[in-house]
Amino acid sequence: MTYIYAQDLRKTYRSRSGEVHALAGLSLSVPQGTVKGLLGPNGAGKTTTVKVLNTLIEPDSGTASVAGIDVLADPGGVRRVIGASGQYAAVDENLTGLENLEMVGRLYHLGARRAKARAQELIEAFDLTDAGDRQVKGFSGGMRRRIDLACALVNTPPVLFLDEPTTGLDPRSRIGMWDVILGLVREGTTVLLTTQYLEEADYLADHISVVDHGVVIAEGTADELKAEVGGHRVVITLVHEADADTARAVLARHGSGEVRTHTSGRTLDVAVEEGPPSLQRVLAALEQASIPLHDAGIRRPTLDDVFLTLTGHDSGAENESELSA
Amino acid sequence: MTTTATPLQTREPAQDAPVGPLATWLSDGWTVTWRNLLKLRRNPEMLGFAVLQPIMFVLLFSQVYGGSIQIDGGDYTDYLMAGIFGQTVLFGSTFSGYQMAQDLKEGLIDRFRTLPMHTSAVLVGRTNADLVLNTISMVIMMLTGAVVGWRYTNGTLQFLAGVALLLLFSYAFSWVMALLGIMVRSPEVINNAAFMVLFPLTFISNAFVQASRLPGPLEFIANWNPVSALVQAARELFGNTGTVPPADTFPMQHPVLTVIGGSIVMLAVFVPLAVSRFRHVSSR
């Protein structure tokens, strides 16, 4: 059963510099109990999509529903079944963790006593017991995200929207957030997640929609998307950058498609038909040309490759855009 | 991580849970007011500024100008106080706009708007909390005024009526500022713009000097200025006018009526405007 549904959403913002088509006919559907990853660079329309589904903004045209409730006709009904967390739906820095949760509970009309009890329950479940009575402004980034997510879970919503839940977190906190999210999914929550991290979509999402310029440009599981790009890539890292031109020629001869040079200038890669034999041929040719290597290998395409192939530009995520075609 | 998504055991509302539109609206309004007051308490510098500034104004004006400004048939300190009260509630109300813009910028408005609460309660909670803040500054100012010799002379009932009038005006004006806050979106711009508009508005009025002593065009503005009406109304109710005759304009002849009518009009126009605008607002 489709639990989150959007059909042909359009939203145009007018600014002094002209019109921005934040959404240009975006459609998606998420079956109950699954995680959909919305993947795309900054400004692709991911957050706008979530905001439409969250009842925060009205699209210019198109339809959307959450848990069978029409977002435009009954926003109040939608708000009762969703939880939202992420870069926009924040927590109050001046309140303690407990107070934030209690406030949200009261605004769900749980009643003062139950709001308090639920706050305590969530604080414990999120390992924030020691910090519960401290103001959020003193929290670390990871703790802040956890309390933010906890706020979205006060009413145990069947549908959860997570907008870049781990942006800016250190790797350890990120993995902690992933565990929490996977735990929720195991218990049956339907999740729509936006991310710029391909790794995150790969890890958490059952299905991925790649978004660019306000439309979905590709859909499928991580494996399907990788298969679409196809095959393996041979990657070599040179000892001397001066050898790059010769090495590029070798790769071009044995690979298919464009040879890519990483920003370091010493690492090159190319798509190949079959991994191991191609690698052997490349290595033999480089040996013959007396080009010393730091490293060589074959790898399956990453979602970065998918992105690059689909959009002609890389994902734009910080630290992950080391490729330059 | 096993308890996070377990459904709340019982789905029927808890005994103390609000049921029905009125009860939930009141509960929401109170919850947001509580949150705003808590925030105020946690930021003593905000409260401190709101309290210290009026003390400073009372002391500076009464002590610096007190000797040089003459009021026909009265004492400058007595005359001055209603002016400072008016100025303070006016500036105090801008806090509503500043805080709405701040909450919007920080994403709290988006959080509220994804909850099944009454959206108008966010604005109600804001203006309520600011009414509390304005009341606190007012009490502090009155005490300071009493120390430098200010006295009301028309009886306690009239005095309380004057205080109520100032607070009514500040509450209504808070709604105007709250709407500006969600339209302008920038706390800094709100603060600076409010200063640029309100400062001349309070100075080209009868707040600090008799309007009749102002040069012609400014006197004309002062006699029609709503701030003058507010100050004049409070001044009359406190019995601090001296023998200065009210100018021959409607706001000066009927200041209490003007302030009550003006506040009702402000509320009638800006409450629905702010509430409807709020339903569509979201951070960028």
Coordinates of N, CA and C in Angstrom, one line a residue, chain A residues 13 51 54-58 76 79-80 82 84 88-92 94-96 99 103-104 106-114 118 121-122 125-126 135 137 148 151-156 180 184 187 189, chain B residues 1-8 10-18 24-25 27-28 30-32 34-35 38-39 42-43 106-119 279-284:
Chain A
Y13 N 9.2 29.7 -7.2 CA 9.5 30.9 -6.3 C 9.9 32.0 -7.2
K51 N 8.6 19.5 2.5 CA 7.8 20.6 3.1 C 6.3 20.6 2.6
N54 N 4.7 17.7 4.3 CA 4.6 18.1 5.8 C 3.5 19.2 6.0
T55 N 2.9 19.6 5.0 CA 1.9 20.7 5.0 C 2.5 22.1 5.3
L56 N 3.8 22.2 5.2 CA 4.4 23.5 5.4 C 4.2 24.5 4.3
I57 N 4.3 24.0 3.1 CA 4.0 24.9 1.9 C 3.1 24.2 1.0
E58 N 2.3 25.0 0.3 CA 1.4 24.5 -0.7 C 2.0 24.6 -2.1
G76 N -4.6 19.3 8.6 CA -4.7 19.0 10.0 C -4.6 17.5 10.2
R79 N -1.1 16.2 9.8 CA -0.2 16.6 10.9 C -0.4 15.6 12.1
R80 N -1.5 14.9 12.2 CA -1.7 14.0 13.3 C -1.0 12.7 13.0
I82 N 2.1 12.4 11.1 CA 3.5 12.5 10.7 C 4.3 13.0 11.8
A84 N 8.2 15.1 11.9 CA 9.1 15.7 11.0 C 10.4 16.1 11.8
Y88 N 15.1 21.8 9.0 CA 14.2 23.0 9.2 C 13.4 22.9 10.5
A89 N 12.9 21.7 10.8 CA 12.0 21.6 12.0 C 12.9 21.5 13.2
A90 N 13.1 22.6 13.9 CA 14.1 22.6 14.9 C 13.6 22.4 16.3
V91 N 14.5 22.4 17.3 CA 14.1 22.4 18.7 C 14.5 23.7 19.3
D92 N 13.9 24.0 20.4 CA 14.2 25.3 21.1 C 15.4 25.1 22.0
N94 N 16.7 27.1 24.1 CA 16.6 27.6 25.4 C 15.9 26.7 26.4
L95 N 15.2 25.7 25.8 CA 14.6 24.7 26.7 C 15.5 23.5 26.9
T96 N 15.2 22.8 27.9 CA 16.0 21.5 28.1 C 15.4 20.5 27.2
E99 N 12.1 19.5 28.4 CA 11.0 20.5 28.2 C 10.6 20.6 26.7
M103 N 6.8 20.0 25.6 CA 6.1 21.0 24.9 C 5.4 20.3 23.7
V104 N 6.2 19.5 23.0 CA 5.6 18.9 21.8 C 4.5 18.0 22.2
R106 N 2.5 18.2 24.7 CA 1.3 19.0 25.0 C 0.6 19.6 23.8
L107 N 1.4 19.9 22.8 CA 0.9 20.4 21.5 C 0.2 19.3 20.7
Y108 N 0.5 18.1 21.0 CA -0.2 16.9 20.5 C -1.5 16.6 21.3
H109 N -1.7 17.5 22.4 CA -2.8 17.3 23.3 C -2.8 16.0 24.0
L110 N -1.6 15.6 24.4 CA -1.6 14.3 25.2 C -2.0 14.5 26.6
G111 N -2.1 15.8 27.1 CA -2.3 16.1 28.5 C -1.0 16.2 29.2
A112 N -1.0 17.0 30.2 CA 0.3 17.4 30.9 C 1.0 16.2 31.4
R113 N 0.3 15.3 32.1 CA 1.0 14.1 32.7 C 1.5 13.2 31.7
R114 N 0.7 12.9 30.7 CA 1.2 11.9 29.7 C 2.4 12.6 28.9
R118 N 5.9 10.7 28.5 CA 6.4 10.4 27.2 C 7.8 11.0 27.0
E121 N 10.3 8.9 28.7 CA 10.4 7.7 28.0 C 11.4 7.9 26.8
L122 N 11.2 9.0 26.0 CA 12.0 9.2 24.8 C 13.4 9.6 25.2
A125 N 15.1 6.4 25.9 CA 15.3 5.6 24.7 C 16.4 6.1 23.8
F126 N 16.6 7.5 23.9 CA 17.6 8.1 23.1 C 18.9 8.3 23.8
Q135 N 19.9 22.6 29.0 CA 19.4 23.4 27.8 C 20.0 22.8 26.5
K137 N 21.0 24.3 24.0 CA 22.1 25.0 23.4 C 23.5 24.5 23.8
D148 N 16.0 16.2 18.4 CA 15.2 16.7 17.3 C 14.3 15.5 16.7
C151 N 11.7 14.5 19.2 CA 10.5 15.4 19.1 C 9.5 14.9 18.0
A152 N 10.1 14.4 16.9 CA 9.2 13.9 15.8 C 8.5 12.6 16.2
L153 N 8.9 11.9 17.3 CA 8.4 10.6 17.6 C 7.4 10.7 18.8
V154 N 7.2 11.9 19.3 CA 6.4 12.0 20.5 C 5.0 11.3 20.3
N155 N 4.4 11.5 19.2 CA 3.1 10.9 19.0 C 3.2 9.5 18.3
T156 N 4.4 8.9 18.3 CA 4.6 7.6 17.6 C 3.9 7.6 16.2
V180 N 19.4 4.3 15.0 CA 18.2 4.8 15.5 C 17.1 4.7 14.4
L184 N 13.6 2.3 14.0 CA 12.2 2.7 13.7 C 11.6 2.0 12.5
E187 N 10.4 -1.4 13.2 CA 9.1 -1.4 13.9 C 8.0 -0.9 13.0
T189 N 7.8 1.9 10.8 CA 7.6 3.3 10.4 C 7.9 3.4 8.9
Chain B
M1 N 16.8 1.1 21.8 CA 15.9 1.7 20.8 C 14.7 0.9 20.5
T2 N 14.1 0.3 21.5 CA 12.9 -0.5 21.1 C 11.6 0.2 21.5
T3 N 11.7 1.1 22.4 CA 10.5 1.7 22.9 C 10.0 2.9 22.1
T4 N 10.9 3.4 21.2 CA 10.6 4.6 20.5 C 9.3 4.6 19.6
A5 N 9.1 3.5 19.0 CA 8.0 3.4 18.1 C 6.9 2.6 18.6
T6 N 6.9 2.2 19.8 CA 5.8 1.4 20.3 C 4.6 2.4 20.5
P7 N 3.5 2.0 20.0 CA 2.3 3.0 20.1 C 2.0 3.3 21.5
L8 N 1.5 4.5 21.7 CA 1.1 4.8 23.1 C 0.0 3.8 23.5
T10 N -2.6 3.5 25.4 CA -4.0 3.7 25.3 C -4.2 4.9 24.3
R11 N -5.2 4.7 23.5 CA -5.5 5.7 22.5 C -6.5 6.7 22.9
E12 N -7.3 6.4 24.0 CA -8.3 7.4 24.4 C -7.5 8.4 25.2
P13 N -8.0 9.7 25.1 CA -7.2 10.7 25.7 C -7.0 10.6 27.2
A14 N -5.9 11.0 27.7 CA -5.6 11.0 29.2 C -6.6 11.9 29.9
Q15 N -6.7 11.7 31.2 CA -7.8 12.4 31.9 C -7.6 13.9 31.9
D16 N -6.3 14.3 31.9 CA -6.1 15.8 31.9 C -5.8 16.3 30.5
A17 N -6.0 15.5 29.4 CA -5.8 15.9 28.1 C -7.0 16.9 27.7
P18 N -6.6 18.0 27.0 CA -7.7 18.9 26.5 C -8.5 18.2 25.4
T24 N -8.5 22.7 23.6 CA -7.2 22.5 22.9 C -6.5 23.9 22.6
W25 N -7.4 24.8 22.1 CA -6.8 26.1 21.8 C -6.2 26.8 23.0
S27 N -5.2 25.3 25.7 CA -4.0 24.6 26.1 C -2.8 24.9 25.2
D28 N -3.0 25.0 23.9 CA -1.9 25.4 23.0 C -1.4 26.8 23.3
W30 N -1.5 28.4 26.0 CA -0.8 28.4 27.3 C 0.5 27.7 27.1
T31 N 0.6 26.6 26.4 CA 1.9 25.9 26.2 C 2.9 26.8 25.5
V32 N 2.5 27.6 24.5 CA 3.4 28.4 23.8 C 3.8 29.6 24.7
W34 N 4.0 29.6 27.9 CA 4.9 29.0 28.9 C 6.3 28.8 28.3
R35 N 6.4 28.4 27.0 CA 7.6 28.2 26.4 C 8.3 29.6 26.2
L38 N 9.6 30.9 29.6 CA 10.7 30.1 30.0 C 12.0 30.6 29.3
K39 N 11.8 30.9 28.0 CA 12.9 31.4 27.2 C 13.4 32.7 27.8
R42 N 15.3 32.2 30.8 CA 16.7 31.6 30.6 C 17.6 32.6 30.0
N43 N 17.1 33.7 29.5 CA 17.9 34.7 28.9 C 17.8 36.0 29.7
E106 N 15.0 30.2 13.0 CA 15.6 29.0 13.7 C 14.8 27.7 13.4
G107 N 13.7 27.8 12.7 CA 12.9 26.6 12.3 C 11.9 26.2 13.3
L108 N 11.7 27.0 14.4 CA 10.7 26.6 15.4 C 9.3 26.7 14.9
I109 N 9.1 27.7 14.0 CA 7.8 27.9 13.4 C 7.4 26.7 12.6
D110 N 8.4 26.2 11.9 CA 8.2 25.0 11.0 C 7.8 23.8 11.9
R111 N 8.5 23.7 13.0 CA 8.2 22.6 14.0 C 6.7 22.7 14.4
F112 N 6.3 23.9 14.9 CA 4.9 24.1 15.3 C 4.0 23.8 14.2
R113 N 4.3 24.2 13.0 CA 3.3 24.0 11.9 C 3.2 22.6 11.4
T114 N 4.1 21.7 11.9 CA 3.9 20.3 11.5 C 3.2 19.6 12.6
L115 N 2.8 20.3 13.7 CA 2.1 19.6 14.8 C 0.6 19.9 14.6
P116 N -0.2 19.0 15.2 CA -1.7 19.2 15.0 C -2.2 20.2 16.0
M117 N -1.5 21.3 16.2 CA -2.0 22.3 17.2 C -2.7 23.4 16.4
H118 N -3.4 24.3 17.2 CA -4.0 25.5 16.6 C -2.9 26.5 16.2
T119 N -2.8 26.8 15.0 CA -1.6 27.6 14.6 C -1.7 29.0 15.2
R279 N -0.5 30.8 8.5 CA -0.8 29.5 8.0 C 0.0 29.1 6.8
H280 N 0.7 30.1 6.2 CA 1.4 29.9 5.0 C 2.9 30.1 5.1
V281 N 3.3 30.5 6.3 CA 4.7 30.9 6.4 C 5.6 29.7 6.7
S282 N 6.8 29.7 6.2 CA 7.7 28.6 6.4 C 9.1 29.2 6.2
S283 N 10.1 28.7 6.9 CA 11.4 29.1 6.7 C 11.9 28.8 5.3
R284 N 12.9 29.5 4.8 CA 13.3 29.3 3.4 C 14.4 28.2 3.4

